[in-house]
């Protein structure tokens, strides 16, 4: 497996891969409908990266409707694009990946987490890659953090009764108990209440000091507030659902969450942050991932041209320096490193906890 790291000074004067001048990428993202704002994030990030690398972008509307995959794939193949990024909806890939494989066009999704899609792609040799987490990544990272940081603590698991909250919490419980860690308290609470005092008192009676909550941000904020009011020392940890508006109840300082990075990282972070500010582009959602996808493809095409290898093959096992930091795809076409990070609420924002501190 290759271990090749290429550093791109994405927004400054630097050596650009010679083949980047001939690189055309398809940006597949919604231009209207409920997901238009997310599509705008993809286009903004891609355009920012492409402008500094002399890459031509072809924007293709993603309707996110059943049966749209083959039509989108045909548009991509006819566009002359050497690769495509975006694909916020699974419908855009179903039936389309075989067409892209025939045209030897790698597809990188920024959003689709369905593991079955990747399993089908690997089985059939389709050049499909995921620049984001798969469906099990969140529970895996949360379990890892609990086992690492809360060993020896009295742990409680609570969830809000929703399908997402229940499945996430149950996956964590099973993983913990398989490793010999049994929570002191497991329960479902009623969400959307003005207070959670009864729950906090039951947690305190059980002796819980560390609480994972499979719930939305506001319910966790209410729990943390009520625990403080009851003088019940508890540390609260939530999942990716915590990345939401800090209202109507504000989070307490020190609340933890596992989430995906939205701000630039790595050697080029300062330059990219400056460029985003100059363009008045918030570093949120898919902006930075789209930027990363464009630059790693430019890098990969340079390697592919120099080595005479297929672009999809170049993507596997190569280390790329991107706006998200170092990125590498494994043989399974998934990110080699789980993209979820442990974050702490400090001063009105979630701040990633440095690896050394974790």
PDB file of N, CA, C and O in Angstrom, residues 52-94:
ATOM      1  N   UNK A  52      -7.990  28.115  -7.363  1.00  0.00           N
ATOM      2  CA  UNK A  52      -6.552  28.209  -7.092  1.00  0.00           C
ATOM      3  C   UNK A  52      -5.761  27.129  -7.807  1.00  0.00           C
ATOM      4  O   UNK A  52      -4.536  27.167  -7.832  1.00  0.00           O
ATOM      5  N   UNK A  53      -6.461  26.148  -8.389  1.00  0.00           N
ATOM      6  CA  UNK A  53      -5.776  25.036  -9.037  1.00  0.00           C
ATOM      7  C   UNK A  53      -6.061  24.945 -10.532  1.00  0.00           C
ATOM      8  O   UNK A  53      -5.701  23.963 -11.174  1.00  0.00           O
ATOM      9  N   UNK A  54      -6.717  25.948 -11.098  1.00  0.00           N
ATOM     10  CA  UNK A  54      -7.026  25.970 -12.530  1.00  0.00           C
ATOM     11  C   UNK A  54      -7.781  24.711 -12.959  1.00  0.00           C
ATOM     12  O   UNK A  54      -7.484  24.100 -13.982  1.00  0.00           O
ATOM     13  N   UNK A  55      -8.757  24.330 -12.156  1.00  0.00           N
ATOM     14  CA  UNK A  55      -9.584  23.158 -12.455  1.00  0.00           C
ATOM     15  C   UNK A  55     -10.920  23.624 -13.010  1.00  0.00           C
ATOM     16  O   UNK A  55     -11.505  24.599 -12.530  1.00  0.00           O
ATOM     17  N   UNK A  56     -11.405  22.931 -14.015  1.00  0.00           N
ATOM     18  CA  UNK A  56     -12.700  23.243 -14.605  1.00  0.00           C
ATOM     19  C   UNK A  56     -13.785  22.418 -13.910  1.00  0.00           C
ATOM     20  O   UNK A  56     -13.643  21.197 -13.757  1.00  0.00           O
ATOM     21  N   UNK A  57     -14.835  23.075 -13.489  1.00  0.00           N
ATOM     22  CA  UNK A  57     -15.940  22.409 -12.809  1.00  0.00           C
ATOM     23  C   UNK A  57     -17.180  22.393 -13.686  1.00  0.00           C
ATOM     24  O   UNK A  57     -17.529  23.403 -14.306  1.00  0.00           O
ATOM     25  N   UNK A  58     -17.841  21.273 -13.704  1.00  0.00           N
ATOM     26  CA  UNK A  58     -19.132  21.155 -14.389  1.00  0.00           C
ATOM     27  C   UNK A  58     -20.176  20.866 -13.322  1.00  0.00           C
ATOM     28  O   UNK A  58     -20.118  19.836 -12.639  1.00  0.00           O
ATOM     29  N   UNK A  59     -21.104  21.785 -13.149  1.00  0.00           N
ATOM     30  CA  UNK A  59     -22.113  21.646 -12.105  1.00  0.00           C
ATOM     31  C   UNK A  59     -23.327  20.900 -12.639  1.00  0.00           C
ATOM     32  O   UNK A  59     -23.905  21.276 -13.657  1.00  0.00           O
ATOM     33  N   UNK A  60     -23.695  19.848 -11.940  1.00  0.00           N
ATOM     34  CA  UNK A  60     -24.819  19.006 -12.342  1.00  0.00           C
ATOM     35  C   UNK A  60     -25.839  18.978 -11.214  1.00  0.00           C
ATOM     36  O   UNK A  60     -25.499  18.687 -10.067  1.00  0.00           O
ATOM     37  N   UNK A  61     -27.081  19.294 -11.549  1.00  0.00           N
ATOM     38  CA  UNK A  61     -28.131  19.316 -10.526  1.00  0.00           C
ATOM     39  C   UNK A  61     -28.449  17.910 -10.053  1.00  0.00           C
ATOM     40  O   UNK A  61     -28.600  16.973 -10.835  1.00  0.00           O
ATOM     41  N   UNK A  62     -28.541  17.768  -8.750  1.00  0.00           N
ATOM     42  CA  UNK A  62     -28.864  16.487  -8.118  1.00  0.00           C
ATOM     43  C   UNK A  62     -30.293  16.550  -7.582  1.00  0.00           C
ATOM     44  O   UNK A  62     -30.548  17.186  -6.557  1.00  0.00           O
ATOM     45  N   UNK A  63     -31.261  15.906  -8.246  1.00  0.00           N
ATOM     46  CA  UNK A  63     -32.652  16.017  -7.815  1.00  0.00           C
ATOM     47  C   UNK A  63     -33.013  15.185  -6.597  1.00  0.00           C
ATOM     48  O   UNK A  63     -34.048  15.408  -5.968  1.00  0.00           O
ATOM     49  N   UNK A  64     -32.177  14.204  -6.266  1.00  0.00           N
ATOM     50  CA  UNK A  64     -32.439  13.325  -5.110  1.00  0.00           C
ATOM     51  C   UNK A  64     -33.771  12.600  -5.249  1.00  0.00           C
ATOM     52  O   UNK A  64     -34.523  12.461  -4.278  1.00  0.00           O
ATOM     53  N   UNK A  65     -34.050  12.139  -6.450  1.00  0.00           N
ATOM     54  CA  UNK A  65     -35.288  11.411  -6.712  1.00  0.00           C
ATOM     55  C   UNK A  65     -34.968   9.984  -7.137  1.00  0.00           C
ATOM     56  O   UNK A  65     -33.914   9.702  -7.706  1.00  0.00           O
ATOM     57  N   UNK A  66     -35.898   9.086  -6.865  1.00  0.00           N
ATOM     58  CA  UNK A  66     -35.710   7.691  -7.214  1.00  0.00           C
ATOM     59  C   UNK A  66     -35.541   7.539  -8.724  1.00  0.00           C
ATOM     60  O   UNK A  66     -36.272   8.148  -9.512  1.00  0.00           O
ATOM     61  N   UNK A  67     -34.569   6.748  -9.121  1.00  0.00           N
ATOM     62  CA  UNK A  67     -34.325   6.511 -10.538  1.00  0.00           C
ATOM     63  C   UNK A  67     -33.439   7.534 -11.212  1.00  0.00           C
ATOM     64  O   UNK A  67     -33.180   7.425 -12.422  1.00  0.00           O
ATOM     65  N   UNK A  68     -32.940   8.518 -10.453  1.00  0.00           N
ATOM     66  CA  UNK A  68     -32.131   9.586 -11.053  1.00  0.00           C
ATOM     67  C   UNK A  68     -30.677   9.184 -11.274  1.00  0.00           C
ATOM     68  O   UNK A  68     -29.953   9.848 -12.027  1.00  0.00           O
ATOM     69  N   UNK A  69     -30.216   8.088 -10.642  1.00  0.00           N
ATOM     70  CA  UNK A  69     -28.810   7.705 -10.713  1.00  0.00           C
ATOM     71  C   UNK A  69     -28.277   7.498 -12.122  1.00  0.00           C
ATOM     72  O   UNK A  69     -27.261   8.098 -12.500  1.00  0.00           O
ATOM     73  N   UNK A  70     -28.914   6.671 -12.955  1.00  0.00           N
ATOM     74  CA  UNK A  70     -28.394   6.450 -14.307  1.00  0.00           C
ATOM     75  C   UNK A  70     -28.365   7.721 -15.151  1.00  0.00           C
ATOM     76  O   UNK A  70     -27.430   7.911 -15.938  1.00  0.00           O
ATOM     77  N   UNK A  71     -29.359   8.575 -14.982  1.00  0.00           N
ATOM     78  CA  UNK A  71     -29.404   9.826 -15.751  1.00  0.00           C
ATOM     79  C   UNK A  71     -28.240  10.732 -15.364  1.00  0.00           C
ATOM     80  O   UNK A  71     -27.550  11.304 -16.220  1.00  0.00           O
ATOM     81  N   UNK A  72     -27.994  10.859 -14.051  1.00  0.00           N
ATOM     82  CA  UNK A  72     -26.876  11.673 -13.584  1.00  0.00           C
ATOM     83  C   UNK A  72     -25.545  11.110 -14.073  1.00  0.00           C
ATOM     84  O   UNK A  72     -24.668  11.851 -14.519  1.00  0.00           O
ATOM     85  N   UNK A  73     -25.392   9.794 -13.977  1.00  0.00           N
ATOM     86  CA  UNK A  73     -24.150   9.164 -14.408  1.00  0.00           C
ATOM     87  C   UNK A  73     -23.903   9.395 -15.888  1.00  0.00           C
ATOM     88  O   UNK A  73     -22.762   9.634 -16.314  1.00  0.00           O
ATOM     89  N   UNK A  74     -24.952   9.330 -16.677  1.00  0.00           N
ATOM     90  CA  UNK A  74     -24.818   9.579 -18.117  1.00  0.00           C
ATOM     91  C   UNK A  74     -24.388  11.011 -18.390  1.00  0.00           C
ATOM     92  O   UNK A  74     -23.528  11.263 -19.243  1.00  0.00           O
ATOM     93  N   UNK A  75     -24.944  11.956 -17.637  1.00  0.00           N
ATOM     94  CA  UNK A  75     -24.552  13.367 -17.777  1.00  0.00           C
ATOM     95  C   UNK A  75     -23.069  13.543 -17.431  1.00  0.00           C
ATOM     96  O   UNK A  75     -22.344  14.262 -18.122  1.00  0.00           O
ATOM     97  N   UNK A  76     -22.637  12.888 -16.361  1.00  0.00           N
ATOM     98  CA  UNK A  76     -21.237  12.993 -15.934  1.00  0.00           C
ATOM     99  C   UNK A  76     -20.320  12.416 -17.007  1.00  0.00           C
ATOM    100  O   UNK A  76     -19.301  13.019 -17.371  1.00  0.00           O
ATOM    101  N   UNK A  77     -20.678  11.238 -17.511  1.00  0.00           N
ATOM    102  CA  UNK A  77     -19.846  10.577 -18.508  1.00  0.00           C
ATOM    103  C   UNK A  77     -19.720  11.420 -19.779  1.00  0.00           C
ATOM    104  O   UNK A  77     -18.646  11.484 -20.388  1.00  0.00           O
ATOM    105  N   UNK A  78     -20.795  12.066 -20.176  1.00  0.00           N
ATOM    106  CA  UNK A  78     -20.785  12.876 -21.408  1.00  0.00           C
ATOM    107  C   UNK A  78     -20.123  14.238 -21.205  1.00  0.00           C
ATOM    108  O   UNK A  78     -19.820  14.925 -22.182  1.00  0.00           O
ATOM    109  N   UNK A  79     -19.915  14.632 -19.948  1.00  0.00           N
ATOM    110  CA  UNK A  79     -19.371  15.961 -19.661  1.00  0.00           C
ATOM    111  C   UNK A  79     -17.866  16.047 -19.882  1.00  0.00           C
ATOM    112  O   UNK A  79     -17.302  17.137 -19.948  1.00  0.00           O
ATOM    113  N   UNK A  80     -17.211  14.897 -19.935  1.00  0.00           N
ATOM    114  CA  UNK A  80     -15.757  14.896 -20.046  1.00  0.00           C
ATOM    115  C   UNK A  80     -15.056  14.951 -18.705  1.00  0.00           C
ATOM    116  O   UNK A  80     -13.828  15.062 -18.642  1.00  0.00           O
ATOM    117  N   UNK A  81     -15.810  14.881 -17.623  1.00  0.00           N
ATOM    118  CA  UNK A  81     -15.217  14.925 -16.285  1.00  0.00           C
ATOM    119  C   UNK A  81     -14.408  13.669 -16.018  1.00  0.00           C
ATOM    120  O   UNK A  81     -14.788  12.569 -16.424  1.00  0.00           O
ATOM    121  N   UNK A  82     -13.280  13.842 -15.340  1.00  0.00           N
ATOM    122  CA  UNK A  82     -12.429  12.702 -14.983  1.00  0.00           C
ATOM    123  C   UNK A  82     -12.821  12.111 -13.634  1.00  0.00           C
ATOM    124  O   UNK A  82     -12.395  11.000 -13.288  1.00  0.00           O
ATOM    125  N   UNK A  83     -13.618  12.845 -12.847  1.00  0.00           N
ATOM    126  CA  UNK A  83     -14.100  12.355 -11.557  1.00  0.00           C
ATOM    127  C   UNK A  83     -15.300  13.204 -11.168  1.00  0.00           C
ATOM    128  O   UNK A  83     -15.548  14.265 -11.763  1.00  0.00           O
ATOM    129  N   UNK A  84     -16.033  12.741 -10.174  1.00  0.00           N
ATOM    130  CA  UNK A  84     -17.216  13.474  -9.727  1.00  0.00           C
ATOM    131  C   UNK A  84     -17.275  13.458  -8.205  1.00  0.00           C
ATOM    132  O   UNK A  84     -16.952  12.452  -7.571  1.00  0.00           O
ATOM    133  N   UNK A  85     -17.682  14.589  -7.634  1.00  0.00           N
ATOM    134  CA  UNK A  85     -17.846  14.675  -6.182  1.00  0.00           C
ATOM    135  C   UNK A  85     -19.227  15.214  -5.852  1.00  0.00           C
ATOM    136  O   UNK A  85     -19.910  15.784  -6.704  1.00  0.00           O
ATOM    137  N   UNK A  86     -19.630  15.036  -4.615  1.00  0.00           N
ATOM    138  CA  UNK A  86     -20.929  15.525  -4.160  1.00  0.00           C
ATOM    139  C   UNK A  86     -21.765  14.353  -3.716  1.00  0.00           C
ATOM    140  O   UNK A  86     -21.516  13.745  -2.681  1.00  0.00           O
ATOM    141  N   UNK A  87     -22.808  14.066  -4.519  1.00  0.00           N
ATOM    142  CA  UNK A  87     -23.673  12.912  -4.247  1.00  0.00           C
ATOM    143  C   UNK A  87     -24.188  12.952  -2.810  1.00  0.00           C
ATOM    144  O   UNK A  87     -23.816  12.135  -1.968  1.00  0.00           O
ATOM    145  N   UNK A  88     -25.064  13.906  -2.532  1.00  0.00           N
ATOM    146  CA  UNK A  88     -25.603  14.044  -1.184  1.00  0.00           C
ATOM    147  C   UNK A  88     -26.726  13.053  -0.905  1.00  0.00           C
ATOM    148  O   UNK A  88     -27.126  12.887   0.246  1.00  0.00           O
ATOM    149  N   UNK A  89     -27.236  12.408  -1.950  1.00  0.00           N
ATOM    150  CA  UNK A  89     -28.360  11.490  -1.797  1.00  0.00           C
ATOM    151  C   UNK A  89     -28.028  10.126  -2.392  1.00  0.00           C
ATOM    152  O   UNK A  89     -27.407  10.042  -3.464  1.00  0.00           O
ATOM    153  N   UNK A  90     -28.463   9.076  -1.739  1.00  0.00           N
ATOM    154  CA  UNK A  90     -28.174   7.723  -2.227  1.00  0.00           C
ATOM    155  C   UNK A  90     -28.849   7.454  -3.565  1.00  0.00           C
ATOM    156  O   UNK A  90     -28.337   6.670  -4.378  1.00  0.00           O
ATOM    157  N   UNK A  91     -29.987   8.102  -3.804  1.00  0.00           N
ATOM    158  CA  UNK A  91     -30.690   7.897  -5.075  1.00  0.00           C
ATOM    159  C   UNK A  91     -29.823   8.280  -6.279  1.00  0.00           C
ATOM    160  O   UNK A  91     -30.014   7.768  -7.386  1.00  0.00           O
ATOM    161  N   UNK A  92     -28.870   9.173  -6.057  1.00  0.00           N
ATOM    162  CA  UNK A  92     -28.004   9.636  -7.137  1.00  0.00           C
ATOM    163  C   UNK A  92     -26.960   8.595  -7.525  1.00  0.00           C
ATOM    164  O   UNK A  92     -26.317   8.723  -8.571  1.00  0.00           O
ATOM    165  N   UNK A  93     -26.791   7.584  -6.691  1.00  0.00           N
ATOM    166  CA  UNK A  93     -25.771   6.566  -6.933  1.00  0.00           C
ATOM    167  C   UNK A  93     -26.367   5.239  -7.378  1.00  0.00           C
ATOM    168  O   UNK A  93     -25.739   4.495  -8.129  1.00  0.00           O
ATOM    169  N   UNK A  94     -27.568   4.942  -6.921  1.00  0.00           N
ATOM    170  CA  UNK A  94     -28.214   3.683  -7.276  1.00  0.00           C
ATOM    171  C   UNK A  94     -28.433   3.627  -8.789  1.00  0.00           C
ATOM    172  O   UNK A  94     -29.099   4.472  -9.371  1.00  0.00           O
TER     173      UNK A  94
END
